[in-house]
Amino acid sequence: GAVVSQHPSRVICKSGTSVKIECRSLDFQATTMFWYRQFPKKSLMLMATSNEGSKATYEQGVEKDKFLINHASLTLSTLTVTSAHPEDSSFYICSAGGTGGFSYEQYFGPGTRLTVT
Amino acid sequence: GENVEQHPSTLSVQEGDSAVIKCTYSDSASNYFPWYKQELGKGPQLIIDIRSNVGEKKDQRIAVTLNKTAKHFSLHITETQPEDSAVYFCAANPSGTYKYIFGTGTRLKVLA
């Protein structure tokens, strides 16, 4: 149980274009989803927290107009990187939590590697 | 805000030996401490977790200990195997929230 998928696994886009990454919880309803960014050989940095049906909460220093997050249902959250630039190239990972009660566990997707040329 | 420090950054052990990774946190309101294993190019996988009302938890070869007073927690892997080689991250939830702050990671290499 607690499987989270991400799509696509890899994407290459040109500078100035936008790219959307999907995160799905496959076998449970996730009230909360989280988006992280990870640079090579570095730790995971929390970008934002999204709750189903409400606006995402962004961490300090993360541009909400650049990283658009939508959490339209209990099983799907999307991250759109708008007007992408080479410095946005990174490994983006989502996680899903809030499986019920007072559960703190987060289950992570396999990640999406974004390369902006 | 919460700060999580993790040591060592790299760790090499012989197969069959034990490995210990340590983390400290700054926010005394943190009450949940998970450990994740991340293999190259993949997402992190939860391997064990501990809540603040417990001092130790064990699952087969993996154990976690928590010292709330000192604000540190440790991951113990016994009888290490080559497939244990990966990057391990600790995390804590700041102010008892549902979000995590991650440690800097430990690259574990188990030598056959």
PDB file of C-alpha atoms in Angstrom:
ATOM      1  CA  GLY A   1       0.000   0.000   0.000  1.00  0.00           C
ATOM      2  CA  ALA A   2       0.817   3.738   0.066  1.00  0.00           C
ATOM      3  CA  VAL A   3       2.028   3.980  -3.518  1.00  0.00           C
ATOM      4  CA  VAL A   4       2.697   7.357  -5.075  1.00  0.00           C
ATOM      5  CA  SER A   5       3.405   7.827  -8.765  1.00  0.00           C
ATOM      6  CA  GLN A   6       4.831  10.745 -10.696  1.00  0.00           C
ATOM      7  CA  HIS A   7       4.609  11.571 -14.344  1.00  0.00           C
ATOM      8  CA  PRO A   8       6.715  12.126 -16.302  1.00  0.00           C
ATOM      9  CA  SER A   9       9.823  10.520 -14.877  1.00  0.00           C
ATOM     10  CA  ARG A  10      12.038  12.639 -17.113  1.00  0.00           C
ATOM     11  CA  VAL A  11      11.343  15.751 -19.120  1.00  0.00           C
ATOM     12  CA  ILE A  12      13.471  18.024 -21.226  1.00  0.00           C
ATOM     13  CA  CYS A  13      12.066  21.400 -22.155  1.00  0.00           C
ATOM     14  CA  LYS A  14      13.300  24.566 -23.788  1.00  0.00           C
ATOM     15  CA  SER A  15      13.962  27.715 -21.840  1.00  0.00           C
ATOM     16  CA  GLY A  16      10.842  29.866 -21.580  1.00  0.00           C
ATOM     17  CA  THR A  17       8.339  27.038 -21.825  1.00  0.00           C
ATOM     18  CA  SER A  18       6.228  25.570 -19.029  1.00  0.00           C
ATOM     19  CA  VAL A  19       6.151  21.997 -17.858  1.00  0.00           C
ATOM     20  CA  LYS A  20       3.635  20.175 -15.701  1.00  0.00           C
ATOM     21  CA  ILE A  21       4.456  17.332 -13.322  1.00  0.00           C
ATOM     22  CA  GLU A  22       1.729  15.099 -11.928  1.00  0.00           C
ATOM     23  CA  CYS A  23       1.731  13.367  -8.572  1.00  0.00           C
ATOM     24  CA  ARG A  24      -0.835  10.691  -7.821  1.00  0.00           C
ATOM     25  CA  SER A  25      -1.568   8.619  -4.740  1.00  0.00           C
ATOM     26  CA  LEU A  26      -2.636   5.289  -6.192  1.00  0.00           C
ATOM     27  CA  ASP A  27      -4.126   3.393  -3.306  1.00  0.00           C
ATOM     28  CA  PHE A  28      -5.074   5.961  -0.705  1.00  0.00           C
ATOM     29  CA  GLN A  29      -6.571   9.399  -0.424  1.00  0.00           C
ATOM     30  CA  ALA A  30      -3.995  11.995   0.488  1.00  0.00           C
ATOM     31  CA  THR A  31      -5.311  15.080   2.205  1.00  0.00           C
ATOM     32  CA  THR A  32      -1.888  16.690   1.974  1.00  0.00           C
ATOM     33  CA  MET A  33       0.770  16.539  -0.708  1.00  0.00           C
ATOM     34  CA  PHE A  34       4.225  18.008  -0.569  1.00  0.00           C
ATOM     35  CA  TRP A  35       6.612  19.082  -3.306  1.00  0.00           C
ATOM     36  CA  TYR A  36      10.357  18.899  -2.869  1.00  0.00           C
ATOM     37  CA  ARG A  37      13.345  19.820  -4.967  1.00  0.00           C
ATOM     38  CA  GLN A  38      16.636  17.975  -4.822  1.00  0.00           C
ATOM     39  CA  PHE A  39      19.928  19.028  -6.374  1.00  0.00           C
ATOM     40  CA  PRO A  40      22.584  16.403  -7.171  1.00  0.00           C
ATOM     41  CA  LYS A  41      24.064  14.869  -4.044  1.00  0.00           C
ATOM     42  CA  LYS A  42      22.039  17.203  -1.857  1.00  0.00           C
ATOM     43  CA  SER A  43      19.143  16.858   0.516  1.00  0.00           C
ATOM     44  CA  LEU A  44      15.468  17.351  -0.201  1.00  0.00           C
ATOM     45  CA  MET A  45      14.256  20.906   0.081  1.00  0.00           C
ATOM     46  CA  LEU A  46      10.565  21.421   0.782  1.00  0.00           C
ATOM     47  CA  MET A  47       9.029  23.789  -1.760  1.00  0.00           C
ATOM     48  CA  ALA A  48       5.367  23.793  -0.800  1.00  0.00           C
ATOM     49  CA  THR A  49       2.564  22.014   0.967  1.00  0.00           C
ATOM     50  CA  SER A  50      -0.756  21.546  -0.757  1.00  0.00           C
ATOM     51  CA  ASN A  51      -4.070  20.550   0.717  1.00  0.00           C
ATOM     52  CA  GLU A  52      -6.909  19.319  -1.409  1.00  0.00           C
ATOM     53  CA  GLY A  53      -9.215  22.119  -2.426  1.00  0.00           C
ATOM     54  CA  SER A  54      -7.159  24.968  -1.018  1.00  0.00           C
ATOM     55  CA  LYS A  55      -4.215  27.097  -2.012  1.00  0.00           C
ATOM     56  CA  ALA A  56      -0.730  25.752  -1.532  1.00  0.00           C
ATOM     57  CA  THR A  57       1.533  27.052   1.206  1.00  0.00           C
ATOM     58  CA  TYR A  58       4.955  27.913  -0.122  1.00  0.00           C
ATOM     59  CA  GLU A  59       8.221  27.840   1.804  1.00  0.00           C
ATOM     60  CA  GLN A  60      10.226  30.989   2.155  1.00  0.00           C
ATOM     61  CA  GLY A  61      12.122  31.830  -0.992  1.00  0.00           C
ATOM     62  CA  VAL A  62       9.974  29.732  -3.332  1.00  0.00           C
ATOM     63  CA  GLU A  63       8.211  31.786  -5.994  1.00  0.00           C
ATOM     64  CA  LYS A  64       4.552  30.833  -6.072  1.00  0.00           C
ATOM     65  CA  ASP A  65       4.027  32.375  -9.517  1.00  0.00           C
ATOM     66  CA  LYS A  66       6.856  30.310 -10.932  1.00  0.00           C
ATOM     67  CA  PHE A  67       5.931  27.008  -9.308  1.00  0.00           C
ATOM     68  CA  LEU A  68       2.177  26.664  -9.637  1.00  0.00           C
ATOM     69  CA  ILE A  69       0.629  23.930  -7.541  1.00  0.00           C
ATOM     70  CA  ASN A  70      -2.856  22.559  -7.929  1.00  0.00           C
ATOM     71  CA  HIS A  71      -4.374  19.911  -5.662  1.00  0.00           C
ATOM     72  CA  ALA A  72      -7.712  19.297  -7.305  1.00  0.00           C
ATOM     73  CA  SER A  73      -8.525  15.948  -5.765  1.00  0.00           C
ATOM     74  CA  LEU A  74      -7.495  13.674  -2.941  1.00  0.00           C
ATOM     75  CA  THR A  75      -5.371  11.629  -5.326  1.00  0.00           C
ATOM     76  CA  LEU A  76      -3.806  14.210  -7.653  1.00  0.00           C
ATOM     77  CA  SER A  77      -1.545  17.201  -7.257  1.00  0.00           C
ATOM     78  CA  THR A  78       0.271  18.968 -10.071  1.00  0.00           C
ATOM     79  CA  LEU A  79       3.344  21.192 -10.131  1.00  0.00           C
ATOM     80  CA  THR A  80       3.770  23.492 -13.113  1.00  0.00           C
ATOM     81  CA  VAL A  81       7.121  25.131 -13.630  1.00  0.00           C
ATOM     82  CA  THR A  82       6.342  28.264 -15.616  1.00  0.00           C
ATOM     83  CA  SER A  83       8.749  30.034 -17.954  1.00  0.00           C
ATOM     84  CA  ALA A  84      11.418  27.497 -17.143  1.00  0.00           C
ATOM     85  CA  HIS A  85      15.092  28.469 -17.084  1.00  0.00           C
ATOM     86  CA  PRO A  86      18.198  26.284 -16.940  1.00  0.00           C
ATOM     87  CA  GLU A  87      18.537  26.969 -13.218  1.00  0.00           C
ATOM     88  CA  ASP A  88      15.170  25.257 -12.707  1.00  0.00           C
ATOM     89  CA  SER A  89      16.765  21.993 -13.819  1.00  0.00           C
ATOM     90  CA  SER A  90      16.505  19.652 -10.866  1.00  0.00           C
ATOM     91  CA  PHE A  91      14.970  16.482  -9.466  1.00  0.00           C
ATOM     92  CA  TYR A  92      11.422  17.204  -8.299  1.00  0.00           C
ATOM     93  CA  ILE A  93       9.834  14.798  -5.856  1.00  0.00           C
ATOM     94  CA  CYS A  94       6.332  14.770  -4.441  1.00  0.00           C
ATOM     95  CA  SER A  95       5.052  13.032  -1.361  1.00  0.00           C
ATOM     96  CA  ALA A  96       1.608  12.286  -0.063  1.00  0.00           C
ATOM     97  CA  GLY A  97       0.516  12.228   3.518  1.00  0.00           C
ATOM     98  CA  GLY A  98      -2.435  12.727   5.724  1.00  0.00           C
ATOM     99  CA  THR A  99      -3.611   9.197   5.164  1.00  0.00           C
ATOM    100  CA  GLY A 100      -5.945   9.498   8.072  1.00  0.00           C
ATOM    101  CA  GLY A 101      -6.095  10.277  11.740  1.00  0.00           C
ATOM    102  CA  PHE A 102      -2.932  11.763  13.137  1.00  0.00           C
ATOM    103  CA  SER A 103      -0.595  10.043  10.743  1.00  0.00           C
ATOM    104  CA  TYR A 104       2.628  11.904  10.019  1.00  0.00           C
ATOM    105  CA  GLU A 105       3.938   9.472   7.414  1.00  0.00           C
ATOM    106  CA  GLN A 106       4.769  10.772   3.968  1.00  0.00           C
ATOM    107  CA  TYR A 107       5.072   8.446   1.002  1.00  0.00           C
ATOM    108  CA  PHE A 108       7.275   9.628  -1.807  1.00  0.00           C
ATOM    109  CA  GLY A 109       6.936   9.374  -5.544  1.00  0.00           C
ATOM    110  CA  PRO A 110       9.835   8.224  -7.743  1.00  0.00           C
ATOM    111  CA  GLY A 111      10.735  11.765  -8.754  1.00  0.00           C
ATOM    112  CA  THR A 112      10.830  13.710 -12.005  1.00  0.00           C
ATOM    113  CA  ARG A 113      14.090  14.858 -13.510  1.00  0.00           C
ATOM    114  CA  LEU A 114      13.629  18.175 -15.269  1.00  0.00           C
ATOM    115  CA  THR A 115      16.255  19.449 -17.666  1.00  0.00           C
ATOM    116  CA  VAL A 116      15.806  22.916 -19.145  1.00  0.00           C
ATOM    117  CA  THR A 117      17.922  23.625 -22.204  1.00  0.00           C
TER     118      THR A 117
ATOM    119  CA  GLY B   1      13.012  27.432  12.496  1.00  0.00           C
ATOM    120  CA  GLU B   2      13.817  23.756  12.661  1.00  0.00           C
ATOM    121  CA  ASN B   3      17.336  22.684  11.754  1.00  0.00           C
ATOM    122  CA  VAL B   4      18.325  19.046  11.343  1.00  0.00           C
ATOM    123  CA  GLU B   5      21.975  18.065  11.301  1.00  0.00           C
ATOM    124  CA  GLN B   6      23.125  14.644  10.171  1.00  0.00           C
ATOM    125  CA  HIS B   7      26.453  12.830  10.578  1.00  0.00           C
ATOM    126  CA  PRO B   8      28.466  11.349   9.050  1.00  0.00           C
ATOM    127  CA  SER B   9      28.069  12.486   5.452  1.00  0.00           C
ATOM    128  CA  THR B  10      29.686   9.286   4.196  1.00  0.00           C
ATOM    129  CA  LEU B  11      30.096   5.927   5.869  1.00  0.00           C
ATOM    130  CA  SER B  12      31.821   2.789   4.634  1.00  0.00           C
ATOM    131  CA  VAL B  13      31.441  -0.499   6.487  1.00  0.00           C
ATOM    132  CA  GLN B  14      32.317  -4.093   5.818  1.00  0.00           C
ATOM    133  CA  GLU B  15      29.474  -6.433   5.026  1.00  0.00           C
ATOM    134  CA  GLY B  16      28.110  -7.872   8.252  1.00  0.00           C
ATOM    135  CA  ASP B  17      29.208  -4.939  10.388  1.00  0.00           C
ATOM    136  CA  SER B  18      26.859  -2.397  11.939  1.00  0.00           C
ATOM    137  CA  ALA B  19      26.256   1.150  10.743  1.00  0.00           C
ATOM    138  CA  VAL B  20      25.110   4.063  12.865  1.00  0.00           C
ATOM    139  CA  ILE B  21      23.892   7.415  11.568  1.00  0.00           C
ATOM    140  CA  LYS B  22      23.111  10.274  13.919  1.00  0.00           C
ATOM    141  CA  CYS B  23      20.861  13.305  13.672  1.00  0.00           C
ATOM    142  CA  THR B  24      20.181  16.261  15.911  1.00  0.00           C
ATOM    143  CA  TYR B  25      17.248  18.629  15.726  1.00  0.00           C
ATOM    144  CA  SER B  26      16.641  22.063  17.158  1.00  0.00           C
ATOM    145  CA  ASP B  27      12.859  22.349  17.588  1.00  0.00           C
ATOM    146  CA  SER B  28      11.707  20.799  20.853  1.00  0.00           C
ATOM    147  CA  ALA B  29       8.145  20.739  19.488  1.00  0.00           C
ATOM    148  CA  SER B  30       9.098  18.171  16.838  1.00  0.00           C
ATOM    149  CA  ASN B  31       7.397  14.875  17.636  1.00  0.00           C
ATOM    150  CA  TYR B  32       7.926  12.645  14.612  1.00  0.00           C
ATOM    151  CA  PHE B  33      11.247  11.417  13.225  1.00  0.00           C
ATOM    152  CA  PRO B  34      11.318   9.277  10.072  1.00  0.00           C
ATOM    153  CA  TRP B  35      14.283   7.738   8.288  1.00  0.00           C
ATOM    154  CA  TYR B  36      14.363   7.354   4.531  1.00  0.00           C
ATOM    155  CA  LYS B  37      16.553   5.357   2.168  1.00  0.00           C
ATOM    156  CA  GLN B  38      17.145   6.793  -1.279  1.00  0.00           C
ATOM    157  CA  GLU B  39      18.720   4.872  -4.117  1.00  0.00           C
ATOM    158  CA  LEU B  40      20.226   6.642  -7.093  1.00  0.00           C
ATOM    159  CA  GLY B  41      17.631   8.291  -9.296  1.00  0.00           C
ATOM    160  CA  LYS B  42      14.711   7.200  -7.135  1.00  0.00           C
ATOM    161  CA  GLY B  43      12.420   8.719  -4.558  1.00  0.00           C
ATOM    162  CA  PRO B  44      13.038   8.232  -0.824  1.00  0.00           C
ATOM    163  CA  GLN B  45      11.597   5.138   0.810  1.00  0.00           C
ATOM    164  CA  LEU B  46      10.460   5.156   4.437  1.00  0.00           C
ATOM    165  CA  ILE B  47      12.381   2.520   6.359  1.00  0.00           C
ATOM    166  CA  ILE B  48      11.540   3.285   9.984  1.00  0.00           C
ATOM    167  CA  ASP B  49      10.106   6.063  12.079  1.00  0.00           C
ATOM    168  CA  ILE B  50       9.718   6.984  15.721  1.00  0.00           C
ATOM    169  CA  ARG B  51       7.416   9.253  17.659  1.00  0.00           C
ATOM    170  CA  SER B  52       8.450  11.374  20.584  1.00  0.00           C
ATOM    171  CA  ASN B  53       6.636   9.240  23.144  1.00  0.00           C
ATOM    172  CA  VAL B  54       8.914   6.282  22.406  1.00  0.00           C
ATOM    173  CA  GLY B  55      12.640   5.905  23.065  1.00  0.00           C
ATOM    174  CA  GLU B  56      13.451   3.052  20.737  1.00  0.00           C
ATOM    175  CA  LYS B  57      11.900   1.131  17.874  1.00  0.00           C
ATOM    176  CA  LYS B  58      13.196  -1.917  16.059  1.00  0.00           C
ATOM    177  CA  ASP B  59      12.285  -3.634  12.810  1.00  0.00           C
ATOM    178  CA  GLN B  60      14.450  -6.649  12.047  1.00  0.00           C
ATOM    179  CA  ARG B  61      17.969  -5.325  11.264  1.00  0.00           C
ATOM    180  CA  ILE B  62      16.979  -1.677  11.613  1.00  0.00           C
ATOM    181  CA  ALA B  63      16.472   0.257  14.829  1.00  0.00           C
ATOM    182  CA  VAL B  64      16.006   3.889  15.745  1.00  0.00           C
ATOM    183  CA  THR B  65      16.688   5.474  19.122  1.00  0.00           C
ATOM    184  CA  LEU B  66      15.477   8.864  20.295  1.00  0.00           C
ATOM    185  CA  ASN B  67      16.791  11.058  23.083  1.00  0.00           C
ATOM    186  CA  LYS B  68      14.300  13.897  23.498  1.00  0.00           C
ATOM    187  CA  THR B  69      16.302  15.659  26.167  1.00  0.00           C
ATOM    188  CA  ALA B  70      19.384  15.872  24.000  1.00  0.00           C
ATOM    189  CA  LYS B  71      17.302  16.297  20.842  1.00  0.00           C
ATOM    190  CA  HIS B  72      19.025  13.624  18.877  1.00  0.00           C
ATOM    191  CA  PHE B  73      18.037  10.381  17.223  1.00  0.00           C
ATOM    192  CA  SER B  74      20.020   7.634  15.554  1.00  0.00           C
ATOM    193  CA  LEU B  75      19.579   4.940  12.951  1.00  0.00           C
ATOM    194  CA  HIS B  76      21.212   1.577  13.595  1.00  0.00           C
ATOM    195  CA  ILE B  77      21.603  -1.029  10.875  1.00  0.00           C
ATOM    196  CA  THR B  78      22.999  -4.389  11.950  1.00  0.00           C
ATOM    197  CA  GLU B  79      24.417  -7.177   9.799  1.00  0.00           C
ATOM    198  CA  THR B  80      24.773  -4.822   6.857  1.00  0.00           C
ATOM    199  CA  GLN B  81      24.435  -6.172   3.338  1.00  0.00           C
ATOM    200  CA  PRO B  82      25.573  -4.708   0.011  1.00  0.00           C
ATOM    201  CA  GLU B  83      21.960  -3.868  -0.839  1.00  0.00           C
ATOM    202  CA  ASP B  84      21.896  -1.529   2.159  1.00  0.00           C
ATOM    203  CA  SER B  85      24.202   0.783   0.183  1.00  0.00           C
ATOM    204  CA  ALA B  86      22.264   3.985  -0.488  1.00  0.00           C
ATOM    205  CA  VAL B  87      21.810   7.509   0.826  1.00  0.00           C
ATOM    206  CA  TYR B  88      19.949   7.723   4.119  1.00  0.00           C
ATOM    207  CA  PHE B  89      18.070  10.822   5.270  1.00  0.00           C
ATOM    208  CA  CYS B  90      16.652  11.636   8.652  1.00  0.00           C
ATOM    209  CA  ALA B  91      13.852  14.144   9.066  1.00  0.00           C
ATOM    210  CA  ALA B  92      11.892  15.930  11.761  1.00  0.00           C
ATOM    211  CA  ASN B  93       8.560  17.695  11.715  1.00  0.00           C
ATOM    212  CA  PRO B  94       8.909  21.325  12.802  1.00  0.00           C
ATOM    213  CA  SER B  95       6.469  22.506  15.471  1.00  0.00           C
ATOM    214  CA  GLY B  96       4.676  19.187  15.339  1.00  0.00           C
ATOM    215  CA  THR B  97       3.355  19.917  11.837  1.00  0.00           C
ATOM    216  CA  TYR B  98       2.884  17.436   9.017  1.00  0.00           C
ATOM    217  CA  LYS B  99       5.804  18.772   6.987  1.00  0.00           C
ATOM    218  CA  TYR B 100       9.422  17.612   7.230  1.00  0.00           C
ATOM    219  CA  ILE B 101      12.812  19.201   7.438  1.00  0.00           C
ATOM    220  CA  PHE B 102      15.425  16.773   6.165  1.00  0.00           C
ATOM    221  CA  GLY B 103      18.952  16.178   7.317  1.00  0.00           C
ATOM    222  CA  THR B 104      21.798  16.518   4.852  1.00  0.00           C
ATOM    223  CA  GLY B 105      22.033  12.804   4.116  1.00  0.00           C
ATOM    224  CA  THR B 106      24.534   9.995   4.686  1.00  0.00           C
ATOM    225  CA  ARG B 107      25.979   8.005   1.830  1.00  0.00           C
ATOM    226  CA  LEU B 108      26.381   4.454   3.142  1.00  0.00           C
ATOM    227  CA  LYS B 109      28.615   2.047   1.297  1.00  0.00           C
ATOM    228  CA  VAL B 110      28.648  -1.594   2.365  1.00  0.00           C
ATOM    229  CA  LEU B 111      31.769  -3.321   1.126  1.00  0.00           C
ATOM    230  CA  ALA B 112      31.432  -6.975   0.175  1.00  0.00           C
TER     231      ALA B 112
END
